[in-house]
Amino acid sequence: EVQLQASGGGLVQAGESLRLSCEASGFTFADYAIGWFRQVPGKEREGVSCISPNHDIMQTADSVKGRFTISSDHAKTTVYLQINNLQPEDTAVYYCAAGACGDPILSILYDYWGQGTQVTVSS
């Protein structure tokens, strides 16, 4: 069974940091890029960052560039999203997904999705 378990979200104050984790299982981790997306109710899902299996492709959306950093640990089949200087507009449910990393980061390119982790930033 394919599983993508996102964790690490929470309620933080503006300016603080979080590290989200996406633990993957049930598929060959080396065959898929992992992407991070976020969604606010009533808005379209936004791709924020992705990383290819061998790290030769890494993309970060312009809207979060400089604050969001993606990394992966193949031994743990886990991808991380470090978010610094969180702002209220970062409040969303953050999802990870397995697929293909491109520019722009499009949800249509991803085959498997996790359930998401809530990030709430207070001002």
Tab-separated table of C-alpha atoms in Angstrom:
chain	number	residue	atom	x	y	z
A	1	GLU	CA	0.000	0.000	0.000
A	2	VAL	CA	1.361	3.384	-1.019
A	3	GLN	CA	1.594	5.773	1.900
A	4	LEU	CA	2.842	9.324	2.161
A	5	GLN	CA	2.669	10.485	5.742
A	6	ALA	CA	3.096	14.217	6.211
A	7	SER	CA	3.837	15.503	9.691
A	8	GLY	CA	5.402	18.400	11.523
A	9	GLY	CA	2.698	21.002	11.161
A	10	GLY	CA	1.327	23.025	14.017
A	11	LEU	CA	0.380	26.412	15.356
A	12	VAL	CA	3.254	28.885	15.371
A	13	GLN	CA	3.781	32.610	15.538
A	14	ALA	CA	4.958	34.714	12.648
A	15	GLY	CA	8.716	34.589	12.255
A	16	GLU	CA	9.088	31.081	13.635
A	17	SER	CA	10.176	27.981	11.728
A	18	LEU	CA	8.854	24.507	11.109
A	19	ARG	CA	10.240	21.399	9.477
A	20	LEU	CA	7.673	19.250	7.751
A	21	SER	CA	8.395	15.594	7.067
A	22	CYS	CA	6.985	13.296	4.428
A	23	GLU	CA	7.640	9.633	5.076
A	24	ALA	CA	7.050	7.452	2.032
A	25	SER	CA	6.378	3.728	1.832
A	26	GLY	CA	4.792	1.166	-0.453
A	27	PHE	CA	6.583	2.215	-3.642
A	28	THR	CA	10.122	2.508	-4.935
A	29	PHE	CA	11.281	5.790	-3.453
A	30	ALA	CA	14.086	6.146	-5.996
A	31	ASP	CA	11.607	6.138	-8.897
A	32	TYR	CA	9.597	9.198	-7.898
A	33	ALA	CA	10.136	12.832	-7.196
A	34	ILE	CA	8.469	14.155	-4.076
A	35	GLY	CA	6.605	17.419	-4.138
A	36	TRP	CA	5.143	19.623	-1.450
A	37	PHE	CA	1.885	21.435	-2.023
A	38	ARG	CA	-0.327	23.613	0.119
A	39	GLN	CA	-3.982	24.442	0.014
A	40	VAL	CA	-6.238	26.943	1.695
A	41	PRO	CA	-9.987	26.248	1.710
A	42	GLY	CA	-11.604	27.745	-1.355
A	43	LYS	CA	-8.327	28.141	-3.233
A	44	GLU	CA	-6.431	25.983	-5.672
A	45	ARG	CA	-3.673	23.724	-4.462
A	46	GLU	CA	-0.288	25.439	-4.834
A	47	GLY	CA	2.939	23.598	-5.546
A	48	VAL	CA	5.700	24.987	-3.326
A	49	SER	CA	8.687	22.710	-3.812
A	50	CYS	CA	9.820	19.415	-5.285
A	51	ILE	CA	12.914	17.254	-5.471
A	52	SER	CA	13.836	14.541	-7.945
A	53	PRO	CA	15.079	11.131	-6.745
A	54	ASN	CA	18.743	11.833	-7.435
A	55	HIS	CA	18.477	15.500	-6.415
A	56	ASP	CA	19.396	16.752	-9.888
A	57	ILE	CA	16.124	18.658	-10.063
A	58	MET	CA	14.943	20.831	-7.224
A	59	GLN	CA	12.274	23.456	-7.661
A	60	THR	CA	10.851	26.034	-5.298
A	61	ALA	CA	8.003	28.350	-6.110
A	62	ASP	CA	8.913	32.012	-6.426
A	63	SER	CA	6.324	32.874	-3.799
A	64	VAL	CA	8.295	31.040	-1.091
A	65	LYS	CA	11.826	31.079	-2.451
A	66	GLY	CA	14.368	32.031	0.185
A	67	ARG	CA	12.236	30.719	3.056
A	68	PHE	CA	11.399	27.147	2.000
A	69	THR	CA	14.084	24.494	1.574
A	70	ILE	CA	13.475	20.931	0.464
A	71	SER	CA	15.742	17.982	1.233
A	72	SER	CA	15.514	14.227	1.302
A	73	ASP	CA	16.962	11.245	3.119
A	74	HIS	CA	16.845	8.139	0.953
A	75	ALA	CA	17.800	5.857	3.819
A	76	LYS	CA	14.683	7.015	5.679
A	77	THR	CA	12.573	7.434	2.504
A	78	THR	CA	11.664	10.808	3.900
A	79	VAL	CA	11.533	14.256	2.354
A	80	TYR	CA	11.680	17.370	4.472
A	81	LEU	CA	10.436	20.898	3.948
A	82	GLN	CA	12.153	23.460	6.123
A	83	ILE	CA	10.050	26.609	6.423
A	84	ASN	CA	11.659	29.662	7.952
A	85	ASN	CA	10.220	33.047	8.862
A	86	LEU	CA	6.663	31.767	8.686
A	87	GLN	CA	4.005	34.324	7.803
A	88	PRO	CA	0.229	34.255	8.275
A	89	GLU	CA	-0.187	33.777	4.516
A	90	ASP	CA	1.632	30.449	4.871
A	91	THR	CA	-1.340	29.088	6.799
A	92	ALA	CA	-2.596	26.068	4.870
A	93	VAL	CA	-2.755	22.319	4.797
A	94	TYR	CA	0.549	21.048	3.444
A	95	TYR	CA	0.546	17.878	1.360
A	96	CYS	CA	3.330	15.762	-0.026
A	97	ALA	CA	2.986	13.730	-3.178
A	98	ALA	CA	5.002	11.354	-5.366
A	99	GLY	CA	5.368	12.058	-9.061
A	100	ALA	CA	7.520	14.202	-11.350
A	101	CYS	CA	9.310	17.402	-10.418
A	102	GLY	CA	8.966	20.216	-12.922
A	103	ASP	CA	8.713	23.963	-13.238
A	104	PRO	CA	6.053	24.978	-12.472
A	105	ILE	CA	5.201	22.437	-9.780
A	106	LEU	CA	1.953	20.981	-11.065
A	107	SER	CA	-0.302	18.670	-9.088
A	108	ILE	CA	-1.324	16.868	-12.281
A	109	LEU	CA	2.186	15.376	-12.459
A	110	TYR	CA	1.778	13.556	-9.133
A	111	ASP	CA	0.337	10.070	-8.759
A	112	TYR	CA	0.245	9.491	-5.028
A	113	TRP	CA	-0.848	11.866	-2.290
A	114	GLY	CA	-0.680	11.957	1.474
A	115	GLN	CA	-3.319	13.329	3.837
A	116	GLY	CA	-1.611	16.572	4.731
A	117	THR	CA	-0.520	18.417	7.826
A	118	GLN	CA	-1.993	21.702	9.018
A	119	VAL	CA	0.230	24.726	9.423
A	120	THR	CA	-1.297	27.720	11.151
A	121	VAL	CA	0.652	30.935	11.605
A	122	SER	CA	-0.615	33.623	13.951
A	123	SER	CA	0.409	37.243	13.578
